Amino acid sequence: MEAIFGGILSLALAQALQPFTALPPAQDGQHIPSLDIDNKNVTFEAQRGGHVSGAAGRIQYVQVAQGALAIYDKRSGALLRPPLALSTLFYAAAPSRALQTCAHLHQGPVSMLYDHLAERWMFAYHASQAPYLCLLVSAGANAAGRYHAHAIALHGADGDPALAMWRDAILLTFSIRTGGTRICSMNASAMAGAQPKLRCSELAASGVTAAAMAPNAAIKTGTPALLLALDFAAAGRGSALSLWRYDHANNRIAGLVKIPVAPFIAACTDIDAGICMPQPHAGALLPAHANRLAPRIIYDGRSLLLNHSVLLAHGQIGLRWYEIRDALGAPQVYQQGTQGTDGDNRWMGSIGIDKMGNIALGYAVASAATAATIRYTGRLHSDPPGRMQGEQTVVNGSGVQSTRVGLSQPAGMLALDPTDGCTFWYTQQYIQSSSASAWQSRVVSFKFRQCE
């Protein structure tokens, strides 16, 4: 897909504040598309919390689109189970008012993960107009099997929860009504059976995201979790990342560390509203989600990978990505780059790293000339610092969304296959046919030839 321009800043101001421009791509052809799941039958409506995510487990690939669970065979891409609303899984649980709330009330975007250590799936969403976290934990690696259903009191939440897996804890972050971010942890060894207990702390900063452990990460038990956010020195402008370390065992957050990065400008001038991404013809402006880091931050024990949308010197929107080293000691930027050198815009990025240190980045692309499309790129660990290789197109869009409703959360998810540490699985939205709010989704897997 392609990112979209919506800033009103003059070119001179953009050039002055955005000196770190995208580098030419490195040599292409180092990655191998291996499976393309054309699941355009999974169509969802944006005004109902349009959001898509997915991950590979030991035996299946699971995608969640518009709150519906779809299960695919990893080898053939065959749909093993028609899409099933996650809320229906609460009907089978022991009846309680809280569980009935999760079953009946409208849900927001679903956060999901595959716990490769315990071989289980987790799905979480916030029940609308009710103070409950609705949590589903599978009894094993089979996503079509039995689930433990939990409805956990979640008072003060003002945003959709985001799950992240750590070595010995499951992390949960969400914004709160009084401002700031609440960070909670659940004991990873006590997720089945009895209802998990949340231990929570709060930060005054907004847009804080917990890093997730990569499947190949060598992280010791008790290692503090990593929390990150963009550091805006002025409205929409910044030159640093904020990092905190969360001692989840003792529920304590260590002091703030600021990591200097190349200056950036958020993709929209109104970063909170963030609706500035154009589409062809009479398409409505789309949200850029530029006021925070992209939801997936990955840590593999050595490198911390993250990205966000920025305004580029020539007016389009691109993706700034970072590789941070020594995150648990004296964190510093090992390399950084900006993806996007043409007239298209790139946003809703999702980044990952394989066991060899090769990096992949998937994203959406759109502009006044390009309908919402899905693309990805990547780089070998031996490529010149800060450079990605050429882009690969998963599917070109051919329609537009005609209204501004929905898409309140970033979509798309890149996940590393835990069985080989090499194969990336990526799902994202695109628009096949013009409508008021309907999007389609696609799944693709690929790997670098140099990863074995």
Coordinates of C-alpha atoms in Angstrom, one line a residue:
M1 CA 0.0 0.0 0.0
E2 CA 1.1 3.5 -0.2
A3 CA 1.3 6.4 2.2
I4 CA -0.6 9.6 1.7
F5 CA 0.1 13.4 2.0
G6 CA -2.0 15.6 4.1
G7 CA 0.3 18.1 5.7
I8 CA -0.2 21.9 5.2
L9 CA 3.4 22.8 6.1
S10 CA 5.4 24.6 3.4
L11 CA 8.1 22.8 1.5
A12 CA 10.7 25.1 3.0
L13 CA 9.6 24.3 6.5
A14 CA 9.5 20.6 5.8
Q15 CA 13.0 20.7 4.4
A16 CA 14.3 22.6 7.4
L17 CA 12.8 20.2 9.9
Q18 CA 13.1 17.0 8.0
P19 CA 16.8 16.8 6.9
F20 CA 16.9 13.0 7.2
T21 CA 15.6 12.0 3.7
A22 CA 15.1 8.5 2.3
L23 CA 18.2 6.8 0.8
P24 CA 18.0 5.0 -2.6
P25 CA 17.1 1.3 -2.2
A26 CA 19.7 -1.3 -2.1
Q27 CA 19.9 -4.1 -4.7
D28 CA 16.6 -5.9 -5.0
G29 CA 15.7 -9.6 -5.4
Q30 CA 17.0 -11.0 -2.1
H31 CA 13.6 -12.1 -0.7
I32 CA 11.3 -14.9 -1.9
P33 CA 7.5 -14.7 -1.9
S34 CA 6.4 -18.1 -0.8
L35 CA 2.6 -18.0 -0.2
D36 CA -0.1 -15.5 -1.1
I37 CA -3.5 -16.0 0.5
D38 CA -6.1 -14.2 -1.6
N39 CA -8.7 -13.9 1.2
K40 CA -10.7 -11.2 -0.3
N41 CA -13.8 -13.0 0.9
V42 CA -12.9 -11.6 4.3
T43 CA -14.4 -8.1 3.9
F44 CA -15.0 -5.9 6.8
E45 CA -16.6 -2.5 7.4
A46 CA -14.4 0.3 8.6
Q47 CA -17.0 2.0 10.8
R48 CA -17.2 -1.1 12.9
G49 CA -13.6 -0.8 14.1
G50 CA -11.9 -1.9 10.8
H51 CA -8.6 -3.5 11.8
V52 CA -6.7 -6.5 10.6
S53 CA -3.9 -8.5 12.3
G54 CA -2.4 -12.0 12.1
A55 CA 0.3 -14.3 13.2
A56 CA 1.8 -17.7 12.5
G57 CA 1.7 -20.5 15.0
R58 CA 3.2 -23.9 15.0
I59 CA 0.6 -25.5 12.7
Q60 CA -1.6 -22.6 11.4
Y61 CA -1.8 -19.0 10.4
V62 CA -4.5 -17.0 12.1
Q63 CA -5.9 -13.7 11.0
V64 CA -8.4 -11.4 12.8
A65 CA -10.3 -9.0 10.7
Q66 CA -13.2 -7.0 12.0
G67 CA -13.3 -9.1 15.2
A68 CA -13.7 -12.3 13.2
L69 CA -11.2 -15.2 13.5
A70 CA -10.0 -17.0 10.3
I71 CA -7.7 -20.0 10.4
Y72 CA -5.5 -21.0 7.5
D73 CA -3.2 -23.9 6.7
K74 CA 0.4 -22.7 6.7
R75 CA 1.5 -24.9 3.8
S76 CA -1.4 -24.5 1.3
G77 CA -3.1 -21.3 2.5
A78 CA -6.4 -23.2 2.6
L79 CA -9.1 -21.7 4.8
L80 CA -9.5 -24.3 7.6
R81 CA -12.4 -22.6 9.3
P82 CA -14.8 -19.9 8.0
P83 CA -14.4 -16.6 9.8
L84 CA -16.0 -16.8 13.3
A85 CA -16.8 -13.8 15.5
L86 CA -14.5 -13.9 18.6
S87 CA -17.4 -12.7 20.8
T88 CA -19.2 -16.0 20.1
L89 CA -16.5 -17.9 22.0
F90 CA -17.7 -16.2 25.2
Y91 CA -21.1 -17.9 24.8
A92 CA -19.6 -21.3 25.6
A93 CA -18.0 -20.0 28.8
A94 CA -19.7 -20.3 32.2
P95 CA -22.4 -17.7 32.4
S96 CA -21.7 -14.4 34.2
R97 CA -22.7 -10.9 33.7
A98 CA -19.1 -9.9 32.7
L99 CA -18.7 -12.7 30.2
Q100 CA -22.2 -11.9 28.7
T101 CA -20.9 -8.4 28.3
C102 CA -18.0 -9.6 26.2
A103 CA -20.4 -11.8 24.2
H104 CA -23.0 -9.2 23.4
L105 CA -21.5 -5.7 23.4
H106 CA -19.8 -4.3 20.4
Q107 CA -16.0 -4.7 20.4
G108 CA -13.2 -2.5 19.2
P109 CA -10.1 -3.7 17.4
V110 CA -8.7 -7.0 18.5
S111 CA -5.1 -7.4 19.8
M112 CA -3.7 -10.8 19.2
L113 CA -0.5 -12.8 19.7
Y114 CA 0.9 -16.4 19.5
D115 CA 2.8 -17.4 22.6
H116 CA 5.5 -19.7 21.1
L117 CA 6.8 -20.7 24.5
A118 CA 3.5 -22.1 25.8
E119 CA 2.1 -22.8 22.3
R120 CA -1.2 -20.9 22.6
W121 CA -3.2 -18.1 21.1
M122 CA -4.4 -14.9 22.8
F123 CA -7.0 -12.4 21.7
A124 CA -8.1 -9.3 23.6
Y125 CA -10.5 -6.5 23.1
H126 CA -12.3 -3.8 25.1
A127 CA -16.1 -4.3 25.4
S128 CA -17.7 -1.0 24.4
Q129 CA -19.6 1.0 27.1
A130 CA -18.4 -1.5 29.8
P131 CA -15.2 -1.6 32.0
Y132 CA -14.1 -5.1 30.8
L133 CA -11.1 -6.5 29.1
C134 CA -12.3 -9.5 27.1
L135 CA -9.5 -12.0 26.9
L136 CA -9.4 -15.4 25.1
V137 CA -6.6 -17.9 25.7
S138 CA -6.4 -21.1 23.7
A139 CA -5.8 -24.4 25.4
G140 CA -3.1 -25.3 22.9
A141 CA -1.5 -24.6 19.5
N142 CA -4.7 -25.4 17.6
A143 CA -6.6 -22.1 17.1
A144 CA -9.7 -24.1 16.3
G145 CA -9.7 -25.8 19.7
R146 CA -10.9 -25.0 23.2
Y147 CA -10.5 -21.5 24.8
H148 CA -10.4 -20.1 28.3
A149 CA -12.6 -17.0 28.3
H150 CA -12.0 -14.1 30.8
A151 CA -13.7 -10.8 31.5
I152 CA -11.3 -8.7 33.5
A153 CA -12.3 -5.3 35.1
L154 CA -10.6 -2.5 33.2
H155 CA -11.6 0.8 34.7
G156 CA -10.6 4.1 33.2
A157 CA -9.7 2.8 29.8
D158 CA -9.9 5.3 27.0
G159 CA -8.3 3.3 24.2
D160 CA -8.1 -0.2 22.8
P161 CA -5.8 -2.6 24.7
A162 CA -2.6 -3.9 23.0
L163 CA -1.0 -7.2 23.9
A164 CA 2.7 -8.0 23.8
M165 CA 4.5 -11.2 24.8
W166 CA 7.6 -11.0 27.0
R167 CA 9.8 -13.8 28.4
D168 CA 7.8 -14.5 31.6
A169 CA 4.8 -12.0 31.3
I170 CA 2.1 -11.0 29.0
L171 CA 2.0 -7.2 28.7
L172 CA -1.0 -5.0 28.2
T173 CA -1.0 -1.2 27.4
F174 CA -3.9 1.2 26.8
S175 CA -4.6 4.9 27.2
I176 CA -6.6 6.1 30.1
R177 CA -9.3 8.8 30.4
T178 CA -7.2 11.0 32.8
G179 CA -4.4 11.1 30.3
G180 CA -1.3 9.0 29.9
T181 CA -0.9 5.3 29.5
R182 CA -1.6 2.3 31.8
I183 CA 0.9 -0.6 31.6
C184 CA -0.2 -4.0 33.0
S185 CA 1.3 -7.4 33.2
M186 CA 0.0 -10.9 33.6
N187 CA 1.9 -13.9 34.8
A188 CA 2.6 -15.9 31.7
S189 CA 2.5 -19.2 33.6
A190 CA -1.0 -18.5 35.0
M191 CA -3.0 -17.7 31.9
A192 CA -5.1 -20.9 31.7
G193 CA -7.8 -21.9 34.0
A194 CA -8.2 -19.3 36.7
Q195 CA -8.7 -15.7 35.7
P196 CA -5.3 -13.9 35.3
K197 CA -4.5 -11.0 37.7
L198 CA -3.4 -7.7 36.3
R199 CA -0.7 -5.7 37.9
C200 CA -0.7 -2.2 36.6
S201 CA 1.4 1.0 36.6
E202 CA 0.8 4.3 34.9
L203 CA 2.8 6.8 32.9
A204 CA 1.9 10.4 32.2
A205 CA 3.1 10.0 28.6
S206 CA 0.6 9.1 25.9
G207 CA 1.1 6.7 23.0
V208 CA 3.3 4.3 25.0
T209 CA 3.8 0.9 23.4
A210 CA 5.3 -2.2 24.9
A211 CA 7.9 -4.1 22.9
A212 CA 7.2 -7.7 22.0
M213 CA 9.7 -10.5 22.2
A214 CA 10.7 -12.0 18.9
P215 CA 10.4 -15.8 18.6
N216 CA 14.2 -16.2 18.3
A217 CA 15.0 -13.8 21.2
A218 CA 17.3 -15.0 24.0
I219 CA 15.8 -13.1 26.9
K220 CA 16.3 -14.2 30.5
T221 CA 13.5 -14.6 33.0
G222 CA 13.1 -11.4 35.0
T223 CA 14.4 -9.2 32.2
P224 CA 12.6 -5.8 32.4
A225 CA 10.1 -5.2 29.6
L226 CA 10.7 -2.2 27.2
L227 CA 8.2 0.6 26.8
L228 CA 8.6 3.3 24.0
A229 CA 6.9 6.4 22.7
L230 CA 7.6 9.3 20.3
D231 CA 9.1 12.3 22.1
F232 CA 7.4 15.4 20.6
A233 CA 9.4 18.6 21.6
A234 CA 6.7 20.7 19.8
A235 CA 3.4 20.0 18.2
G236 CA 4.1 17.3 15.6
R237 CA 7.9 17.7 15.7
G238 CA 10.5 15.7 17.5
S239 CA 14.1 14.4 17.5
A240 CA 14.0 11.7 20.1
L241 CA 12.4 8.5 21.3
S242 CA 11.3 7.9 24.9
L243 CA 12.2 4.6 26.5
W244 CA 11.2 3.2 29.9
R245 CA 12.1 -0.2 31.5
Y246 CA 9.2 -2.0 33.2
D247 CA 10.1 -4.4 36.1
H248 CA 6.9 -6.4 35.7
A249 CA 7.7 -8.8 38.6
N250 CA 7.6 -5.8 41.0
N251 CA 5.3 -3.6 39.0
R252 CA 7.8 -0.7 38.8
I253 CA 8.7 1.5 35.9
A254 CA 12.3 2.8 35.7
G255 CA 13.2 6.4 34.8
L256 CA 12.9 7.9 31.3
V257 CA 15.7 7.5 28.8
K258 CA 15.6 9.7 25.7
I259 CA 17.2 8.3 22.6
P260 CA 18.3 11.0 20.0
V261 CA 17.1 10.3 16.5
A262 CA 17.1 12.2 13.2
P263 CA 14.5 15.1 13.4
F264 CA 11.0 14.2 12.2
I265 CA 7.6 15.8 11.6
A266 CA 4.5 13.8 12.2
A267 CA 2.5 12.9 9.0
C268 CA -0.4 15.3 9.7
T269 CA -0.4 18.8 11.0
D270 CA -3.2 17.9 13.4
I271 CA -1.5 14.8 14.8
D272 CA -4.4 13.9 17.2
A273 CA -7.1 14.0 14.5
G274 CA -4.6 12.7 12.0
I275 CA -7.0 12.5 9.0
C276 CA -4.9 13.7 6.1
M277 CA -4.2 10.8 3.7
P278 CA -5.7 11.4 0.2
Q279 CA -7.1 8.8 -2.2
P280 CA -7.8 9.0 -5.9
H281 CA -10.9 10.6 -7.4
A282 CA -13.5 11.5 -4.7
G283 CA -12.1 9.3 -2.0
A284 CA -12.2 10.6 1.6
L285 CA -9.1 11.5 3.5
L286 CA -7.8 8.6 5.6
P287 CA -6.2 8.7 9.1
A288 CA -2.4 8.6 9.2
H289 CA -2.0 7.5 12.9
A290 CA 1.0 9.7 13.1
N291 CA 0.8 10.6 16.8
R292 CA 2.4 7.4 18.0
L293 CA 4.7 4.6 17.1
A294 CA 3.3 1.8 15.0
P295 CA 1.8 -0.8 17.3
R296 CA 4.4 -3.6 16.7
I297 CA 7.7 -3.0 18.4
I298 CA 10.0 -6.1 18.2
Y299 CA 13.0 -7.0 20.5
D300 CA 15.2 -10.0 19.6
G301 CA 17.6 -9.7 22.5
R302 CA 20.0 -7.5 20.6
S303 CA 18.0 -5.2 18.4
L304 CA 14.9 -3.2 19.0
L305 CA 12.9 -2.5 15.8
L306 CA 10.2 0.2 15.5
N307 CA 8.7 2.6 13.0
H308 CA 6.2 5.5 12.6
S309 CA 4.8 7.8 9.9
V310 CA 6.6 11.1 9.1
L311 CA 6.2 14.0 6.7
L312 CA 9.0 14.0 4.0
A313 CA 10.7 16.9 2.4
H314 CA 8.7 16.8 -0.8
G315 CA 5.3 16.7 0.9
Q316 CA 4.5 13.0 0.8
I317 CA 4.3 10.7 3.9
G318 CA 6.9 8.0 4.5
L319 CA 7.9 5.5 7.2
R320 CA 10.8 6.2 9.5
W321 CA 12.3 3.0 10.9
Y322 CA 14.9 2.4 13.6
E323 CA 17.1 -0.3 14.9
I324 CA 18.1 0.4 18.5
R325 CA 20.9 -1.5 20.2
D326 CA 21.7 -2.0 23.9
A327 CA 18.1 -1.2 24.9
L328 CA 18.6 -2.6 28.4
G329 CA 21.9 -0.6 29.0
A330 CA 22.8 2.6 27.2
P331 CA 20.4 2.6 24.2
Q332 CA 21.4 4.2 21.0
V333 CA 20.5 4.2 17.3
Y334 CA 22.4 1.5 15.4
Q335 CA 20.7 2.5 12.1
Q336 CA 17.7 4.5 10.9
G337 CA 16.1 5.1 7.6
T338 CA 13.0 6.6 5.9
Q339 CA 11.0 4.5 3.3
G340 CA 9.4 6.5 0.5
T341 CA 11.1 8.5 -2.3
D342 CA 8.4 8.7 -4.9
G343 CA 5.0 10.5 -5.1
D344 CA 3.1 7.9 -3.1
N345 CA 2.6 7.8 0.6
R346 CA 3.4 5.0 3.0
W347 CA 1.9 4.4 6.4
M348 CA 0.6 1.8 8.8
G349 CA 4.0 0.1 8.9
S350 CA 4.8 -3.2 10.6
I351 CA 8.5 -4.2 11.1
G352 CA 10.3 -7.4 12.0
I353 CA 13.7 -9.1 12.2
D354 CA 14.6 -12.7 11.4
K355 CA 17.1 -14.9 13.2
M356 CA 19.9 -13.8 10.9
G357 CA 19.3 -10.1 11.5
N358 CA 17.6 -9.4 8.2
I359 CA 14.8 -6.8 8.6
A360 CA 11.4 -6.7 6.8
L361 CA 8.9 -3.9 6.7
G362 CA 5.3 -4.1 5.5
Y363 CA 3.0 -1.1 4.9
A364 CA 0.0 0.4 3.2
V365 CA 0.5 2.7 0.2
A366 CA -1.9 5.3 -1.2
S367 CA -2.0 8.8 -2.8
A368 CA -4.2 11.0 -5.0
A369 CA -3.1 8.8 -7.9
T370 CA -2.8 5.3 -6.2
A371 CA -5.6 3.4 -4.5
A372 CA -4.9 1.8 -1.2
T373 CA -2.4 -1.0 -1.9
I374 CA -0.2 -3.5 0.1
R375 CA 3.6 -3.6 -0.3
Y376 CA 6.6 -4.7 1.7
T377 CA 10.4 -4.3 1.6
G378 CA 13.4 -5.6 3.5
R379 CA 17.1 -5.5 4.0
L380 CA 19.9 -8.0 4.6
H381 CA 22.0 -7.5 7.7
S382 CA 24.9 -6.9 5.4
D383 CA 23.2 -4.1 3.4
P384 CA 24.4 -0.5 3.8
P385 CA 23.0 1.0 7.0
G386 CA 19.7 2.8 6.7
R387 CA 18.8 1.3 3.4
M388 CA 15.9 -1.0 2.4
Q389 CA 15.9 -3.0 -0.8
G390 CA 13.3 -2.5 -3.6
E391 CA 9.6 -2.8 -2.9
Q392 CA 7.4 -5.9 -3.5
T393 CA 3.7 -5.4 -4.2
V394 CA 1.3 -7.9 -2.6
V395 CA -1.8 -6.5 -4.3
N396 CA -2.8 -3.3 -6.0
G397 CA -5.9 -1.6 -4.8
S398 CA -8.6 -0.5 -7.3
G399 CA -11.2 1.4 -5.2
V400 CA -11.6 4.1 -2.7
Q401 CA -13.4 4.7 0.6
S402 CA -15.9 7.4 0.1
T403 CA -16.5 8.4 3.8
R404 CA -14.3 9.3 6.7
V405 CA -15.8 6.8 9.2
G406 CA -13.8 4.2 11.0
L407 CA -10.2 3.1 10.7
S408 CA -9.6 4.5 14.2
Q409 CA -6.7 2.2 14.7
P410 CA -3.7 1.3 12.6
A411 CA -4.1 -1.9 10.6
G412 CA -1.7 -4.6 9.5
M413 CA 0.7 -6.9 11.2
L414 CA 4.1 -8.5 10.3
A415 CA 5.0 -11.6 12.3
L416 CA 7.9 -14.0 12.2
D417 CA 7.1 -17.7 12.0
P418 CA 8.3 -19.3 15.3
T419 CA 9.0 -22.7 13.6
D420 CA 11.9 -21.5 11.4
G421 CA 12.8 -18.0 12.5
C422 CA 13.0 -17.0 8.8
T423 CA 9.6 -16.7 7.3
F424 CA 7.7 -13.5 7.7
W425 CA 3.9 -13.4 7.5
Y426 CA 2.2 -10.1 6.7
T427 CA -1.4 -9.1 6.5
Q428 CA -2.8 -5.7 5.6
Q429 CA -5.9 -4.0 4.2
Y430 CA -6.5 -2.7 0.7
I431 CA -9.5 -1.5 -1.3
Q432 CA -10.7 -3.6 -4.1
S433 CA -14.0 -1.9 -5.0
S434 CA -15.1 1.6 -4.0
S435 CA -17.7 1.8 -1.2
A436 CA -18.6 3.9 1.8
S437 CA -16.4 1.9 4.2
A438 CA -15.6 -1.7 3.0
W439 CA -12.0 -2.9 2.9
Q440 CA -10.5 -6.2 1.9
S441 CA -7.5 -7.9 3.5
R442 CA -4.6 -10.1 2.1
V443 CA -2.0 -12.4 3.7
V444 CA 1.5 -13.1 2.2
S445 CA 4.5 -14.9 3.5
F446 CA 8.1 -14.5 2.4
K447 CA 11.7 -15.0 3.5
F448 CA 15.2 -14.0 2.6
R449 CA 17.3 -16.4 0.6
Q450 CA 20.1 -15.9 3.1
C451 CA 18.1 -17.1 6.1
E452 CA 18.3 -20.9 6.7

